[in-house]
PDB file of C-alpha atoms in Angstrom:
ATOM      1  CA  MET A 380       9.946  21.584   2.537  1.00 69.00           C
ATOM      2  CA  ARG A 381      13.201  19.742   2.543  1.00 89.00           C
ATOM      3  CA  PHE A 382      13.230  16.195   1.226  1.00 91.00           C
ATOM      4  CA  HIS A 383      15.008  15.080   4.382  1.00 93.00           C
ATOM      5  CA  ASN A 384      11.961  16.067   6.468  1.00 91.00           C
ATOM      6  CA  LEU A 385       9.600  14.203   4.159  1.00 90.00           C
ATOM      7  CA  TYR A 386      11.877  11.168   4.228  1.00 93.00           C
ATOM      8  CA  LEU A 387      11.965  11.145   8.050  1.00 94.00           C
ATOM      9  CA  LEU A 388       8.217  11.591   8.238  1.00 93.00           C
ATOM     10  CA  LEU A 389       7.709   8.550   6.015  1.00 91.00           C
ATOM     11  CA  ARG A 390      10.288   6.503   7.928  1.00 94.00           C
ATOM     12  CA  ASN A 391       8.521   7.295  11.214  1.00 94.00           C
ATOM     13  CA  GLY A 392       5.211   6.271   9.672  1.00 93.00           C
ATOM     14  CA  LYS A 393       6.678   3.034   8.435  1.00 91.00           C
ATOM     15  CA  GLU A 394       8.168   2.288  11.872  1.00 92.00           C
ATOM     16  CA  PHE A 395       4.850   2.955  13.638  1.00 93.00           C
ATOM     17  CA  CYS A 396       2.843   0.893  11.172  1.00 91.00           C
ATOM     18  CA  HIS A 397       5.356  -1.942  10.959  1.00 90.00           C
ATOM     19  CA  SER A 398       5.064  -2.434  14.715  1.00 89.00           C
ATOM     20  CA  HIS A 399       1.397  -3.347  14.113  1.00 88.00           C
ATOM     21  CA  ILE A 400       1.883  -5.230  10.843  1.00 91.00           C
ATOM     22  CA  LYS A 401       4.573  -7.569  12.177  1.00 88.00           C
ATOM     23  CA  ASN A 402       2.120  -8.859  14.796  1.00 87.00           C
ATOM     24  CA  ILE A 403       0.294 -10.847  12.102  1.00 89.00           C
ATOM     25  CA  GLY A 404       3.519 -12.181  10.599  1.00 90.00           C
ATOM     26  CA  ILE A 405       3.702 -10.358   7.280  1.00 92.00           C
ATOM     27  CA  SER A 406       6.028  -7.787   5.752  1.00 92.00           C
ATOM     28  CA  ASP A 407       5.147  -4.218   4.802  1.00 90.00           C
ATOM     29  CA  THR A 408       5.035  -5.203   1.125  1.00 93.00           C
ATOM     30  CA  GLU A 409       2.763  -8.140   1.890  1.00 94.00           C
ATOM     31  CA  HIS A 410       0.540  -5.817   3.933  1.00 92.00           C
ATOM     32  CA  ILE A 411       0.123  -3.299   1.125  1.00 92.00           C
ATOM     33  CA  ILE A 412      -0.646  -6.092  -1.355  1.00 94.00           C
ATOM     34  CA  CYS A 413      -3.253  -7.613   0.994  1.00 93.00           C
ATOM     35  CA  THR A 414      -4.774  -4.195   1.597  1.00 92.00           C
ATOM     36  CA  TYR A 415      -4.998  -3.664  -2.161  1.00 93.00           C
ATOM     37  CA  LEU A 416      -6.621  -7.083  -2.642  1.00 93.00           C
ATOM     38  CA  LEU A 417      -9.092  -6.337   0.152  1.00 90.00           C
ATOM     39  CA  GLY A 418     -10.486  -3.528  -1.979  1.00 88.00           C
ATOM     40  CA  HIS A 419      -9.773  -4.987  -5.448  1.00 86.00           C
ATOM     41  CA  CYS A 420     -10.772  -8.612  -5.271  1.00 77.00           C
ATOM     42  CA  GLY A 421     -10.135 -10.513  -8.460  1.00 77.00           C
ATOM     43  CA  GLY A 422      -7.124  -8.577  -9.685  1.00 85.00           C
ATOM     44  CA  SER A 423      -4.100 -10.121 -11.347  1.00 89.00           C
ATOM     45  CA  GLN A 424      -0.456  -9.997 -10.369  1.00 91.00           C
ATOM     46  CA  ASP A 425       0.112  -7.410 -13.109  1.00 91.00           C
ATOM     47  CA  ASP A 426      -2.742  -5.292 -11.708  1.00 92.00           C
ATOM     48  CA  VAL A 427      -1.150  -5.356  -8.262  1.00 94.00           C
ATOM     49  CA  ALA A 428       2.302  -4.435  -9.570  1.00 95.00           C
ATOM     50  CA  GLU A 429       0.959  -1.577 -11.668  1.00 93.00           C
ATOM     51  CA  ALA A 430      -1.383  -0.147  -9.038  1.00 94.00           C
ATOM     52  CA  LEU A 431       1.214  -0.246  -6.266  1.00 95.00           C
ATOM     53  CA  LYS A 432       4.185   0.700  -8.466  1.00 92.00           C
ATOM     54  CA  LEU A 433       6.077  -2.425  -7.444  1.00 95.00           C
ATOM     55  CA  ASP A 434       8.285  -4.476  -9.716  1.00 94.00           C
ATOM     56  CA  LYS A 435       6.925  -7.848 -10.772  1.00 92.00           C
ATOM     57  CA  THR A 436       9.646  -9.818  -8.987  1.00 94.00           C
ATOM     58  CA  THR A 437       8.788  -8.168  -5.666  1.00 95.00           C
ATOM     59  CA  VAL A 438       5.088  -8.924  -6.181  1.00 95.00           C
ATOM     60  CA  THR A 439       5.823 -12.532  -7.162  1.00 93.00           C
ATOM     61  CA  CYS A 440       7.930 -13.145  -4.041  1.00 95.00           C
ATOM     62  CA  ALA A 441       5.374 -11.489  -1.777  1.00 96.00           C
ATOM     63  CA  LEU A 442       2.490 -13.460  -3.292  1.00 95.00           C
ATOM     64  CA  LEU A 443       4.333 -16.755  -2.897  1.00 95.00           C
ATOM     65  CA  SER A 444       4.936 -15.916   0.759  1.00 96.00           C
ATOM     66  CA  LEU A 445       1.314 -14.879   1.252  1.00 96.00           C
ATOM     67  CA  GLU A 446       0.119 -18.119  -0.341  1.00 95.00           C
ATOM     68  CA  LYS A 447       2.328 -20.179   1.996  1.00 96.00           C
ATOM     69  CA  LYS A 448       0.922 -18.269   4.973  1.00 95.00           C
ATOM     70  CA  GLY A 449      -2.626 -18.915   3.787  1.00 95.00           C
ATOM     71  CA  TYR A 450      -3.513 -15.270   3.120  1.00 95.00           C
ATOM     72  CA  VAL A 451      -3.910 -15.339  -0.676  1.00 95.00           C
ATOM     73  CA  GLU A 452      -5.272 -17.770  -3.249  1.00 94.00           C
ATOM     74  CA  ARG A 453      -4.647 -17.821  -6.972  1.00 90.00           C
ATOM     75  CA  SER A 454      -7.107 -19.237  -9.478  1.00 88.00           C
ATOM     76  CA  ILE A 455      -6.789 -19.418 -13.250  1.00 87.00           C
ATOM     77  CA  ASN A 456      -8.517 -16.614 -15.112  1.00 80.00           C
ATOM     78  CA  SER A 457     -11.063 -18.264 -17.409  1.00 81.00           C
ATOM     79  CA  ASN A 458     -10.691 -15.417 -19.932  1.00 82.00           C
ATOM     80  CA  ASN A 459      -6.891 -15.659 -20.064  1.00 79.00           C
ATOM     81  CA  ARG A 460      -5.501 -18.986 -18.878  1.00 78.00           C
ATOM     82  CA  ARG A 461      -1.982 -17.527 -18.592  1.00 78.00           C
ATOM     83  CA  LYS A 462      -3.094 -15.183 -15.794  1.00 82.00           C
ATOM     84  CA  TYR A 463      -4.276 -15.826 -12.281  1.00 85.00           C
ATOM     85  CA  ILE A 464      -6.997 -14.085 -10.332  1.00 89.00           C
ATOM     86  CA  LEU A 465      -5.861 -13.166  -6.830  1.00 93.00           C
ATOM     87  CA  THR A 466      -8.154 -13.208  -3.829  1.00 92.00           C
ATOM     88  CA  LEU A 467      -7.687 -13.004  -0.096  1.00 94.00           C
ATOM     89  CA  THR A 468      -8.578 -16.129   1.830  1.00 94.00           C
ATOM     90  CA  GLN A 469     -10.861 -15.927   4.828  1.00 94.00           C
ATOM     91  CA  LYS A 470      -7.757 -15.974   7.028  1.00 93.00           C
ATOM     92  CA  GLY A 471      -6.313 -13.105   4.994  1.00 92.00           C
ATOM     93  CA  LYS A 472      -9.490 -11.054   5.270  1.00 92.00           C
ATOM     94  CA  GLU A 473      -9.756 -11.595   9.015  1.00 90.00           C
ATOM     95  CA  ASN A 474      -6.154 -10.662   9.732  1.00 89.00           C
ATOM     96  CA  ILE A 475      -5.834  -7.781   7.297  1.00 89.00           C
ATOM     97  CA  SER A 476      -9.153  -6.089   8.024  1.00 86.00           C
ATOM     98  CA  ASP A 477      -7.948  -5.140  11.510  1.00 82.00           C
ATOM     99  CA  ILE A 478      -4.851  -3.338  10.229  1.00 87.00           C
ATOM    100  CA  ALA A 479      -5.753  -2.453   6.631  1.00 87.00           C
ATOM    101  CA  ASP A 480      -5.975   1.231   7.441  1.00 89.00           C
ATOM    102  CA  ILE A 481      -3.009   1.419   9.848  1.00 91.00           C
ATOM    103  CA  TYR A 482      -1.267   4.053   7.714  1.00 90.00           C
ATOM    104  CA  ASP A 483      -4.430   6.187   7.742  1.00 90.00           C
ATOM    105  CA  VAL A 484      -4.620   5.758  11.516  1.00 93.00           C
ATOM    106  CA  TRP A 485      -1.017   6.960  11.802  1.00 94.00           C
ATOM    107  CA  LEU A 486      -1.689   9.928   9.528  1.00 92.00           C
ATOM    108  CA  ARG A 487      -4.745  10.936  11.569  1.00 93.00           C
ATOM    109  CA  LYS A 488      -2.681  10.735  14.746  1.00 95.00           C
ATOM    110  CA  ILE A 489       0.157  12.901  13.473  1.00 95.00           C
ATOM    111  CA  SER A 490      -2.102  15.395  11.737  1.00 94.00           C
ATOM    112  CA  SER A 491      -4.066  15.930  14.955  1.00 95.00           C
ATOM    113  CA  CYS A 492      -1.619  18.768  15.696  1.00 96.00           C
ATOM    114  CA  LEU A 493      -3.090  20.656  12.710  1.00 96.00           C
ATOM    115  CA  THR A 494      -6.323  22.605  12.658  1.00 97.00           C
ATOM    116  CA  GLU A 495      -9.154  21.271  10.533  1.00 95.00           C
ATOM    117  CA  GLU A 496      -8.392  23.913   7.896  1.00 97.00           C
ATOM    118  CA  GLU A 497      -4.687  23.022   7.904  1.00 97.00           C
ATOM    119  CA  GLN A 498      -5.566  19.350   7.509  1.00 95.00           C
ATOM    120  CA  LYS A 499      -7.744  20.129   4.474  1.00 95.00           C
ATOM    121  CA  ASN A 500      -4.985  22.272   2.982  1.00 96.00           C
ATOM    122  CA  PHE A 501      -2.373  19.598   3.652  1.00 93.00           C
ATOM    123  CA  ASP A 502      -4.536  16.979   1.949  1.00 93.00           C
ATOM    124  CA  GLU A 503      -5.014  19.252  -1.067  1.00 96.00           C
ATOM    125  CA  TYR A 504      -1.287  20.021  -1.249  1.00 95.00           C
ATOM    126  CA  CYS A 505      -0.451  16.322  -1.124  1.00 92.00           C
ATOM    127  CA  LYS A 506      -2.896  15.592  -3.961  1.00 95.00           C
ATOM    128  CA  ARG A 507      -1.335  18.332  -6.067  1.00 96.00           C
ATOM    129  CA  LEU A 508       2.182  17.119  -5.314  1.00 94.00           C
ATOM    130  CA  LEU A 509       1.187  13.570  -6.230  1.00 92.00           C
ATOM    131  CA  ILE A 510      -0.213  14.704  -9.569  1.00 95.00           C
ATOM    132  CA  LYS A 511       2.963  16.644 -10.316  1.00 95.00           C
ATOM    133  CA  SER A 512       5.191  13.736  -9.275  1.00 93.00           C
ATOM    134  CA  GLU A 513       3.258  11.394 -11.597  1.00 91.00           C
ATOM    135  CA  GLU A 514       3.727  13.857 -14.451  1.00 93.00           C
ATOM    136  CA  LEU A 515       7.470  13.934 -13.804  1.00 93.00           C
ATOM    137  CA  CYS A 516       7.656  10.140 -13.704  1.00 88.00           C
ATOM    138  CA  LYS A 517       5.880   9.914 -17.067  1.00 88.00           C
ATOM    139  CA  GLU A 518       8.455  12.298 -18.548  1.00 89.00           C
ATOM    140  CA  ILE A 519      11.354  10.024 -17.657  1.00 88.00           C
ATOM    141  CA  LYS A 520       9.770   6.860 -19.051  1.00 72.00           C
TER     142      LYS A 520
END
């Protein structure tokens, strides 16, 4: 596989998904953060940055925007008063739940051209490639 093909595949996915995400008035980064918080209620800003491999400045800017839009709330962590616990507001939950899995929807649509066996193999190959890519990233740190 050439990297160019993988890059174009991801760009097409982002374009398809962004067309749905922009309808609720948030960015792709804000969407992925909200989706993470939907499944990991009570995490901190550091948790979000680490889990999503985003730099802290990007997360900070996105969270400020999400707070202004009424999607996210921060409350002081009683165990560590220097950290905040992040949760989606009711508005955030309502808006995000409809499009939380938009990237999975896109992947199901494009992989429909594969047989069931090919889909299973593709999923396994992607898992293996992800593991290898994480190993390589650890080597450079």
